[in-house]
Coordinates of C-alpha atoms in Angstrom, one line a residue:
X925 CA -29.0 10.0 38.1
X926 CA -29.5 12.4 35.4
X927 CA -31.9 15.3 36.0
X928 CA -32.4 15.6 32.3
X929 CA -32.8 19.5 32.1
X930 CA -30.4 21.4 29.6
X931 CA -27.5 22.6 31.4
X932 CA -24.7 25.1 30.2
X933 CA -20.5 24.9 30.5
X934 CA -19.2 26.6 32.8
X935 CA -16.7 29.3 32.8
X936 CA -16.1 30.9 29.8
X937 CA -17.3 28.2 27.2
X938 CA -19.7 29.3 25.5
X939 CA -23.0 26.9 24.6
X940 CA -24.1 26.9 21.1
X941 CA -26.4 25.5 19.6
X942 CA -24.7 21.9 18.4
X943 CA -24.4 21.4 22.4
X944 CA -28.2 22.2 22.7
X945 CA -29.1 19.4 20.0
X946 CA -27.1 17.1 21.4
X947 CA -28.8 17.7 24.4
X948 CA -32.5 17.3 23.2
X949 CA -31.7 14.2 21.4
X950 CA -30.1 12.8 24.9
X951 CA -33.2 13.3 26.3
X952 CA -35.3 11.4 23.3
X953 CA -33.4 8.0 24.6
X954 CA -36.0 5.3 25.1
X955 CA -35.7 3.6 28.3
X956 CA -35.3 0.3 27.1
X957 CA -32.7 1.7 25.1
X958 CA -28.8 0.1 25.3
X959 CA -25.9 -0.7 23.7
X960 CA -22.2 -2.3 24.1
X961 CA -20.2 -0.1 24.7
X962 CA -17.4 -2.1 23.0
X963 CA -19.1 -2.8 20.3
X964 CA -20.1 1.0 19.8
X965 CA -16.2 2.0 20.2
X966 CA -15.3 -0.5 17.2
X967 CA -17.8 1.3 14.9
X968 CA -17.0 4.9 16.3
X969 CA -13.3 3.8 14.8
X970 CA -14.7 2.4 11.9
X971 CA -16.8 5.7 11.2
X972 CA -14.2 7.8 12.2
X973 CA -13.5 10.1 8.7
X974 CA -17.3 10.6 8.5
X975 CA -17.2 11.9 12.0
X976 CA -14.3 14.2 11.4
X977 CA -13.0 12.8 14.8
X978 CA -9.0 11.9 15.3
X979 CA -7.7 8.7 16.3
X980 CA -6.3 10.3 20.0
X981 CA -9.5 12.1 20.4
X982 CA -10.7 8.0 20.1
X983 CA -7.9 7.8 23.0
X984 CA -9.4 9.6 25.3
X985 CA -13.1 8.3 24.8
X986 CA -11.6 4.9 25.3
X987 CA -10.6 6.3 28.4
X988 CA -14.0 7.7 29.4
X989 CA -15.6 4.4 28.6
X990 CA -12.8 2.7 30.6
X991 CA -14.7 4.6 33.4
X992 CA -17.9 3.7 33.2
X993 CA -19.1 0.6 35.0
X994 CA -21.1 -1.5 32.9
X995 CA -20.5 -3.2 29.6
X996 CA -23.8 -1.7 28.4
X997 CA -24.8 1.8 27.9
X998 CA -28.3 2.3 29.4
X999 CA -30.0 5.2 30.8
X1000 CA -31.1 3.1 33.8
X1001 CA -27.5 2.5 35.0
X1002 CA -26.7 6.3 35.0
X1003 CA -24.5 7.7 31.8
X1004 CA -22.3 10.0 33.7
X1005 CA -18.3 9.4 34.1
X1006 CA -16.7 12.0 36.0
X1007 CA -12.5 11.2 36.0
X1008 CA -10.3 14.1 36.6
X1009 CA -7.7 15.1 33.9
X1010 CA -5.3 13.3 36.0
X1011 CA -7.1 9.7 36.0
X1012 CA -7.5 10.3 31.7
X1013 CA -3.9 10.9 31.3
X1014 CA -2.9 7.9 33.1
X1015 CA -5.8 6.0 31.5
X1016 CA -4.3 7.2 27.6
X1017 CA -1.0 6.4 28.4
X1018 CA 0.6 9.6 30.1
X1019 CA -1.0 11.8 27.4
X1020 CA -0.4 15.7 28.5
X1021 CA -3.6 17.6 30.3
X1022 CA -3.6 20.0 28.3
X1023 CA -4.0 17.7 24.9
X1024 CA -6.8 15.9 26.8
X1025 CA -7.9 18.8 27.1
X1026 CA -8.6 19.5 23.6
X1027 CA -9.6 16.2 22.8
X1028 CA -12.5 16.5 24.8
X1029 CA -13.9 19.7 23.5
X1030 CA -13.2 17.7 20.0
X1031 CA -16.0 15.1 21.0
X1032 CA -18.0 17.8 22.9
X1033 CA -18.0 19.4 19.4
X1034 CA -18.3 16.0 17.5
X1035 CA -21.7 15.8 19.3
X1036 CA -20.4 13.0 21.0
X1037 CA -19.8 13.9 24.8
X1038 CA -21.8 16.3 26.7
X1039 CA -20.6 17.8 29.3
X1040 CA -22.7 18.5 32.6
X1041 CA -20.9 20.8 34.4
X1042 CA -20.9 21.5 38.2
X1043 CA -21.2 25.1 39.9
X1044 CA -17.5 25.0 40.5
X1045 CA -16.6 22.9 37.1
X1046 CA -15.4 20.6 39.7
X1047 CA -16.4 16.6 38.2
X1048 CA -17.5 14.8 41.4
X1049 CA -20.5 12.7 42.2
X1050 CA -22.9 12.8 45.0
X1051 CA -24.3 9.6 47.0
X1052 CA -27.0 9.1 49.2
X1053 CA -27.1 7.2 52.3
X1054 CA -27.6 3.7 50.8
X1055 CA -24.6 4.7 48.3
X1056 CA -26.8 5.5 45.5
X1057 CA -25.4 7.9 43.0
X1058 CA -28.2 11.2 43.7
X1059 CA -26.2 13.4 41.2
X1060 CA -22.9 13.3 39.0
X1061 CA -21.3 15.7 37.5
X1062 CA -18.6 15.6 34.4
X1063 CA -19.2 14.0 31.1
X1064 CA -22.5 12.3 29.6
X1065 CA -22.3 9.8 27.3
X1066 CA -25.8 9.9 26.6
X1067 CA -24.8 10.8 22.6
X1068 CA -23.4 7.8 22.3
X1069 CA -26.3 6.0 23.1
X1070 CA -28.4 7.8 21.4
X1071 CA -26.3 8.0 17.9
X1072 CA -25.7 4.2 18.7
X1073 CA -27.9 3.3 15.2
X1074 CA -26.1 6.5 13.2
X1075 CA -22.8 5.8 14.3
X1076 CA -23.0 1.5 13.0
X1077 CA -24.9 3.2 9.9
X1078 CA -21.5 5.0 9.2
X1079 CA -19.6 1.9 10.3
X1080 CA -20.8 0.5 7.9
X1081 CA -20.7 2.4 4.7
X1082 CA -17.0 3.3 5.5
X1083 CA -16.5 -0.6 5.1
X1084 CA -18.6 -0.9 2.3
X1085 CA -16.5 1.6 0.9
X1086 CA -13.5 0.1 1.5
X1087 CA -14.1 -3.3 -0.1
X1088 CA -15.0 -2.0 -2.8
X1089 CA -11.7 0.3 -3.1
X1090 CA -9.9 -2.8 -2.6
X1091 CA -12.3 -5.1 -5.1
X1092 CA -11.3 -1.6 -7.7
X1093 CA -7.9 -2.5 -7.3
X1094 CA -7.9 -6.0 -7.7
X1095 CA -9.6 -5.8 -10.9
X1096 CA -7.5 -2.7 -12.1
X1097 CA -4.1 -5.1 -11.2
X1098 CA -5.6 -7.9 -13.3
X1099 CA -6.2 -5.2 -16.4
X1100 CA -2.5 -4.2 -15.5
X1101 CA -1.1 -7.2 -16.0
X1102 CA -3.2 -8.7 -18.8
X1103 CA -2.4 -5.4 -21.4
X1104 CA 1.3 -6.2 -20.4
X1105 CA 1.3 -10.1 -21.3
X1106 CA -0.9 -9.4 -24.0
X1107 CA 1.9 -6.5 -25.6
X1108 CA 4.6 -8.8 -24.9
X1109 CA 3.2 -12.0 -27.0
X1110 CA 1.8 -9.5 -29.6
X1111 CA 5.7 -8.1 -29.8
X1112 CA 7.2 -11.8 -29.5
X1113 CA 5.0 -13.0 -32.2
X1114 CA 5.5 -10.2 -34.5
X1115 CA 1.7 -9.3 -35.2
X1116 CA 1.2 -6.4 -37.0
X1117 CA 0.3 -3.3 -35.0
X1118 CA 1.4 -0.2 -32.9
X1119 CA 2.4 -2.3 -29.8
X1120 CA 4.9 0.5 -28.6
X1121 CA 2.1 3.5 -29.2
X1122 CA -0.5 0.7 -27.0
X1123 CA 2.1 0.0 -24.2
X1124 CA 2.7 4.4 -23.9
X1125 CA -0.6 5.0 -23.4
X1126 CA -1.0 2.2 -20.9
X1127 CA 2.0 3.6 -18.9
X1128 CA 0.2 7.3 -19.2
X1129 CA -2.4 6.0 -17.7
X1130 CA -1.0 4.1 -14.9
X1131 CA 1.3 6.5 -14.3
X1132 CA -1.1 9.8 -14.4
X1133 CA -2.8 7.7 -11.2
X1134 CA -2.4 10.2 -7.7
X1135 CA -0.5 8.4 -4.9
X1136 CA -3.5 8.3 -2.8
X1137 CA -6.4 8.2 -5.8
X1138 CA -10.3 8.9 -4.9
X1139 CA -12.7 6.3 -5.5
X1140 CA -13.8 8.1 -8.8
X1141 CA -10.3 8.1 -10.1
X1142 CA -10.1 4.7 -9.4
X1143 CA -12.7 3.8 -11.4
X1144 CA -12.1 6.0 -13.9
X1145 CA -9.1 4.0 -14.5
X1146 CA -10.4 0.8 -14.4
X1147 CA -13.2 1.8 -17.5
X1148 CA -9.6 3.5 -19.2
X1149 CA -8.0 0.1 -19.3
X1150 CA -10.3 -2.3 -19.6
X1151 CA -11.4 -0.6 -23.1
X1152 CA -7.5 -1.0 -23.5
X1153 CA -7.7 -4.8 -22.7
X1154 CA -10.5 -4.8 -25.1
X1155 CA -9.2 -3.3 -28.0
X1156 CA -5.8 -4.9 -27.6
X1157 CA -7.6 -8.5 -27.8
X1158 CA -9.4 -7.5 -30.9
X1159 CA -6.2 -6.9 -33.0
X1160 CA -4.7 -10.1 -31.1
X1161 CA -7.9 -11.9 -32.1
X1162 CA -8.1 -11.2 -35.7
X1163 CA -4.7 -12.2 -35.9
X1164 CA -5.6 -15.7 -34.6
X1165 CA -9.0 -16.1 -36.5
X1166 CA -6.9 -15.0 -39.9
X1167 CA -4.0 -17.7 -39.0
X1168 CA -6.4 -20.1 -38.6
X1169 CA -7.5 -19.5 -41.9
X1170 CA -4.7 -19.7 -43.5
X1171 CA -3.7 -22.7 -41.9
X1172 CA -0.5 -21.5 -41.1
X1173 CA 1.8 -24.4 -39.8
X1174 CA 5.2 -22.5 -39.4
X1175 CA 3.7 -19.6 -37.4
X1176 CA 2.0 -22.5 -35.4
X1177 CA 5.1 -23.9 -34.9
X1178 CA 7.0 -20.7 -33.9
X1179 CA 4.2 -20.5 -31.5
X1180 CA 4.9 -23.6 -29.4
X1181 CA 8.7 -22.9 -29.6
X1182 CA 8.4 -19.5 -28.3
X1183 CA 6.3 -20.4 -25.5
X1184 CA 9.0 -23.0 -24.6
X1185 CA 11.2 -20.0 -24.3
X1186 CA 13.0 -18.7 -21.0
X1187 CA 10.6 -17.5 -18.4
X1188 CA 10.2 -13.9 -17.8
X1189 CA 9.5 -11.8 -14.6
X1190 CA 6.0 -10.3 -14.6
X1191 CA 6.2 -7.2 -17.4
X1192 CA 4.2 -5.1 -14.6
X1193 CA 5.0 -4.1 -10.9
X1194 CA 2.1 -4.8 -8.5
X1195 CA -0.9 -2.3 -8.2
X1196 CA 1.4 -0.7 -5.4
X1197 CA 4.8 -1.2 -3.1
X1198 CA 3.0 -1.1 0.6
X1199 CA 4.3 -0.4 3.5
X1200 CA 6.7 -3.7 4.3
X1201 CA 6.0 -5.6 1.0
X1202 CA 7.7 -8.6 0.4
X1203 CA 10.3 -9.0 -2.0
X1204 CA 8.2 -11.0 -4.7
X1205 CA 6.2 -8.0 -4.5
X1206 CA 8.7 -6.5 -6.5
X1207 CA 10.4 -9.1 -8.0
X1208 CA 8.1 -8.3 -11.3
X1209 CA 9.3 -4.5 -11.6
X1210 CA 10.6 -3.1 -15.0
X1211 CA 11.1 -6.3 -17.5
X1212 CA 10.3 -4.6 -21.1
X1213 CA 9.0 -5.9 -24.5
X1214 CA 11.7 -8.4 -25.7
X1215 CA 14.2 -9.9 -24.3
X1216 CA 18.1 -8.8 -25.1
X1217 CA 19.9 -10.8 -27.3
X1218 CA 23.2 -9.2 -27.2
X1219 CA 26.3 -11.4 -26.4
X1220 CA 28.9 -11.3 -23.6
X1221 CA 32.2 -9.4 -23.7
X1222 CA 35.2 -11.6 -21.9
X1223 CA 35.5 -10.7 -18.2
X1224 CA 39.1 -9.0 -17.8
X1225 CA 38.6 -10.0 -13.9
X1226 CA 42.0 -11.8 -13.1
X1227 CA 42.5 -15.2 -13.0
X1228 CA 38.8 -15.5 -14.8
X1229 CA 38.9 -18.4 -17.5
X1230 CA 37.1 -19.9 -19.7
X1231 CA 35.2 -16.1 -20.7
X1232 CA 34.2 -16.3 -24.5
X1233 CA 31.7 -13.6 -25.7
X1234 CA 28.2 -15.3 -26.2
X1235 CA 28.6 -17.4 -23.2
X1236 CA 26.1 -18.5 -20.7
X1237 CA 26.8 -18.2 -17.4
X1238 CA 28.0 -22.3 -15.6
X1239 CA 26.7 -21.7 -12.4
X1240 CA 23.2 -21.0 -13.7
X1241 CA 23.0 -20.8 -17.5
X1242 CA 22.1 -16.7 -16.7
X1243 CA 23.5 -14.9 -20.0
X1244 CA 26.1 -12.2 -19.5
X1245 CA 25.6 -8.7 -21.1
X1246 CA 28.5 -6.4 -22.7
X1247 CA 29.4 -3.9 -19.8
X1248 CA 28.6 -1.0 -21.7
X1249 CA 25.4 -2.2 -22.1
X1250 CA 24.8 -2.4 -18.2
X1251 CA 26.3 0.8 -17.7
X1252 CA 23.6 2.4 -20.4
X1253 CA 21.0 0.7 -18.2
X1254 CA 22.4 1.5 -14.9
X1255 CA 24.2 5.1 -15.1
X1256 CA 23.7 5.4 -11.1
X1257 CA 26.2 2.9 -10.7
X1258 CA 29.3 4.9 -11.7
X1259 CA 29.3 7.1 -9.0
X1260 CA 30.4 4.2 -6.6
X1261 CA 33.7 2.6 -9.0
X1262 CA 37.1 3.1 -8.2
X1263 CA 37.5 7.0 -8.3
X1264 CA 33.9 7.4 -9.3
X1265 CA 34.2 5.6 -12.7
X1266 CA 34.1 2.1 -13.9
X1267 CA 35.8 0.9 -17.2
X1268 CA 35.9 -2.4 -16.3
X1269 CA 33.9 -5.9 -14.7
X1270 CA 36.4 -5.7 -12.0
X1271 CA 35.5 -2.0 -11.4
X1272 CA 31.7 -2.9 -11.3
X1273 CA 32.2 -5.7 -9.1
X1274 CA 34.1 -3.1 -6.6
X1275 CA 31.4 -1.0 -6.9
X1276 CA 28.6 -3.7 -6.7
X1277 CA 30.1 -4.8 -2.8
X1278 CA 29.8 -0.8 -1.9
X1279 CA 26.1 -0.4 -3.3
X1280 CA 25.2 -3.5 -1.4
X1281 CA 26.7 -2.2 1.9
X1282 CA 24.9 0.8 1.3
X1283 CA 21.4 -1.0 0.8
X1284 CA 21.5 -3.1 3.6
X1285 CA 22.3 -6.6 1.8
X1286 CA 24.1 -8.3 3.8
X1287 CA 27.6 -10.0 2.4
X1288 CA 25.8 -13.6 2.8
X1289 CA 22.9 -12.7 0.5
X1290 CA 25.0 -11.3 -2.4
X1291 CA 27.7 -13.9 -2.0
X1292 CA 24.3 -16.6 -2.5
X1293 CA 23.7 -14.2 -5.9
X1294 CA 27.4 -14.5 -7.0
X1295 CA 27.4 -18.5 -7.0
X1296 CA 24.1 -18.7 -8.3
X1297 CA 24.3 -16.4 -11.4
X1298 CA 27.8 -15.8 -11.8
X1299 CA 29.7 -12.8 -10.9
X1300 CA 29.5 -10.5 -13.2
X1301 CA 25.5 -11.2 -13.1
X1302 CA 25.1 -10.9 -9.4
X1303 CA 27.0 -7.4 -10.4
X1304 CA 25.1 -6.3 -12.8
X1305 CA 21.6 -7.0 -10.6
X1306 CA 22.7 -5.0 -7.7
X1307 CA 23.6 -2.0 -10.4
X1308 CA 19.8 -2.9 -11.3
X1309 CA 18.5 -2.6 -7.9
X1310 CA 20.3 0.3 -7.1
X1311 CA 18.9 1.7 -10.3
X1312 CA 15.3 1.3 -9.2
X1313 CA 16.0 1.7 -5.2
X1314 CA 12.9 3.5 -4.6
X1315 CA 10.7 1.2 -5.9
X1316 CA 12.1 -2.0 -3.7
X1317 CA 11.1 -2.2 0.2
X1318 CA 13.8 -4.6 0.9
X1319 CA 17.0 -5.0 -1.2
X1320 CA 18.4 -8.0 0.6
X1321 CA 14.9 -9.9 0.6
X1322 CA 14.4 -8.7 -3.5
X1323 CA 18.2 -10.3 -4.3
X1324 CA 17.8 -13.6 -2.4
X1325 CA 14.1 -14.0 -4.4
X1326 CA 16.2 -13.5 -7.5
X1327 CA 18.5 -15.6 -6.7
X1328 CA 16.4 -18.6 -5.6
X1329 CA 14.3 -17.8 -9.0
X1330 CA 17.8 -17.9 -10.7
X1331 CA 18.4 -21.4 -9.4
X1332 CA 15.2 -22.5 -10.6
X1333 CA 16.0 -21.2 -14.1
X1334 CA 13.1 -18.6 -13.7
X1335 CA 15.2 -15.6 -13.9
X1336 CA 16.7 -13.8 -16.9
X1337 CA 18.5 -10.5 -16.4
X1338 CA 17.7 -9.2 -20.2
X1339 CA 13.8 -7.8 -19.5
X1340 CA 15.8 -5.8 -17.0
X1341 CA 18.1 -3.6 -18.4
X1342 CA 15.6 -3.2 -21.5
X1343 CA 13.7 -1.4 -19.1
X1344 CA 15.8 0.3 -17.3
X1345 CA 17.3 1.4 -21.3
X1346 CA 13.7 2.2 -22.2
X1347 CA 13.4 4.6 -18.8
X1348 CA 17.0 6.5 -19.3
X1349 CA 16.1 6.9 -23.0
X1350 CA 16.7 10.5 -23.9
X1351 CA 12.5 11.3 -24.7
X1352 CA 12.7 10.7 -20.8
X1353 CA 10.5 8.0 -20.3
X1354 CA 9.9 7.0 -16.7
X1355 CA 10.7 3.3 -15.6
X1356 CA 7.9 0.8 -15.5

């Protein structure tokens, strides 16, 4: 058992005064006092940034708790572990001495660990005659214990924090994507305003967001665009109440034709592209304003037929765009034609089967994208994906969704390469 008096390290460690706390709140534990030590390790990993502790120093205290023979911590069952170096590098999974080492002066220092040192440094136990422990010496884990309310405090504000980080970005994705619909009918139905001047300060905003944002930027952003929401559905709403008034029939008309139209991708990526997103993650990235209107050229791909400018796509109605058009959109591209130019379809479609070797599609997926859209389409989508590559996790997975969207009728290739124009425009905009 403990003896409870304040010991020192041995050697040349010096104590300080964090290691005499530690020790005087050890020896304030009640004796009814326990926890599990399971359940104390969960919150210790939850806490962990407000404890300034690592994830292996976590390791090794794992280990130490591996050693100790009761589920629950409790001064009557003894709160001394005394493995050698040896045992805790087997027990974290052949981690080096010398980092266990230092991990355990990192929860010495934590105020986590205590150390109760022998006259040799040696950790060994001593037993009685019956086989009772009489005194141990190595590490107490009498902290624990005795932080055991401080530690689940911590626990828990870390997750408090965290659901609200994540309710922040729920609502800030929802602003995201109502501005965009809400600039997009605003353009389609020709209402009066500076839609362009609205969607560049939405994309400031977005955009001026850190890669890893603070809780206060977070909501700083969430009060920027909401008040954009707000002041977008004004103007949309004085529209309506003044068409109403007027009893406009055509533009009521135009109205239930339009929304009739072809379906769009979403206007606006998701909040973020995570760490092995799916491809409908990204299936929404970079459609623009208005769809493009502009007409096919023929294919001079031999032994095409039937290739009249203005023609829809047979295998799935997609519209074909003039190559010089695609090539504006998709300036990447030219680097992999024949002799590191393309001046014709045939030429894009050569380059197209090198890009998707390069990304990983395999030849199953884009041959699936040639029947369904056509292919100077299925071309024309891999120069898109190459063009925004950084933003898409998978390029095979983000070609088959298009293609099965495609199928469906649920995909059209125009808010595409308007965005990708918009983002190689010459004032240098970046791509949405």
């Amino acid at each position: 058992m403990e003896t409870g008096s304040i010991t020192t390290p041995f050697g040349r460690r010096s104590m300080t005064l964090g290691m005499l706390a530690s020790q005087v709140m050890a020896g304030e534990i009640r004796p009814d006092q326990s926890v599990d030590k399971w359940k104390l390790f969960r919150a210790l990993c939850e806490a962990k940034p407000l404890l300034g502790i690592s994830d292996r120093a976590l390791a090794v205290l794992n280990a130490l708790l591996s050693f100790y023979p009761k589920n629950e911590l409790a001064q009557e069952n003894g709160l001394i572990v005394f493995p050698s170096n040896v045992q805790l590098s087997l027990r974290t999974h052949g981690m080096a001495e010398q980092t266990v080492r230092r991990h355990l002066a990192a929860l010495v220092e934590a105020g986590l660990l205590l150390r109760k040192d022998s006259p040799n440094g040696k950790r060994y136990v001593r037993r009685d005659r019956a086989g009772e422990v009489n005194d141990a010496f190595g590490f107490s884990l009498a902290p624990l214990l005795a932080r055991a309310e401080e530690i689940e405090q911590l626990a828990a504000e870390v997750m408090a924090e965290r659901l609200h980080v994540q309710r922040l970005r729920e609502r800030i994705t929802l602003c995201r994507r109502d501005i965009a619909k809400l600039i997009e009918a605003a353009a389609k139905e020709d209402v009066q305003g500076d839609w362009q001047g609205l969607y560049q300060d939405f994309r400031d905003l977005v955009e001026g967001l850190p890669r890893s944002p603070t809780t206060a930027q977070l909501e700083q952003l969430q009060d920027a665009l909401t008040a954009l929401r707000a002041d977008i559905l004004n103007q949309l709403e004085i529209r309506v109440k003044s068409t109403k008034q007027r009893g406009n029939a055509g533009y009521i008309e135009r109205h239930i034709q339009n929304s009739h139209s072809e379906s769009l991708s979403e206007l606006e990526p998701s909040f973020e592209t995570k760490q092995g997103a799916t491809p409908k993650q990204d299936s929404g990235r970079g459609h623009g304003l208005e769809e493009e209107r502009s007409e096919a050229i023929r294919s001079d791909r031999p032994g095409q037929q039937g290739g009249q400018p203005g023609r829809r796509d047979a295998a799935a109605g997609l519209k074909s765009f003039p190559l010089g058009l695609v090539l504006q959109a998709c300036p990447e591209i030219l680097a992999y034609g024949p002799n590191g130019n393309v001046r014709n379809w045939r030429d894009l479609m050569t380059a197209a089967v090198t890009v998707r070797s390069m990304l990983g599609v395999s030849p199953s997926a884009y041959e699936e994208a040639a029947n369904a859209m056509g292919p100077e389409n299925a071309a024309t989508v891999m120069a898109c994906i190459l063009e925004r590559g950084g933003h898409i996790n998978s390029a095979g997975g983000y070609l088959r969704d298009l293609t099965r969207r495609s199928e469906k009728g649920e995909f059209a290739i125009g808010p595409m390469l308007m965005a990708l124009l918009r983002a190689n425009a010459p004032a240098g905009r970046k791509a949405g």
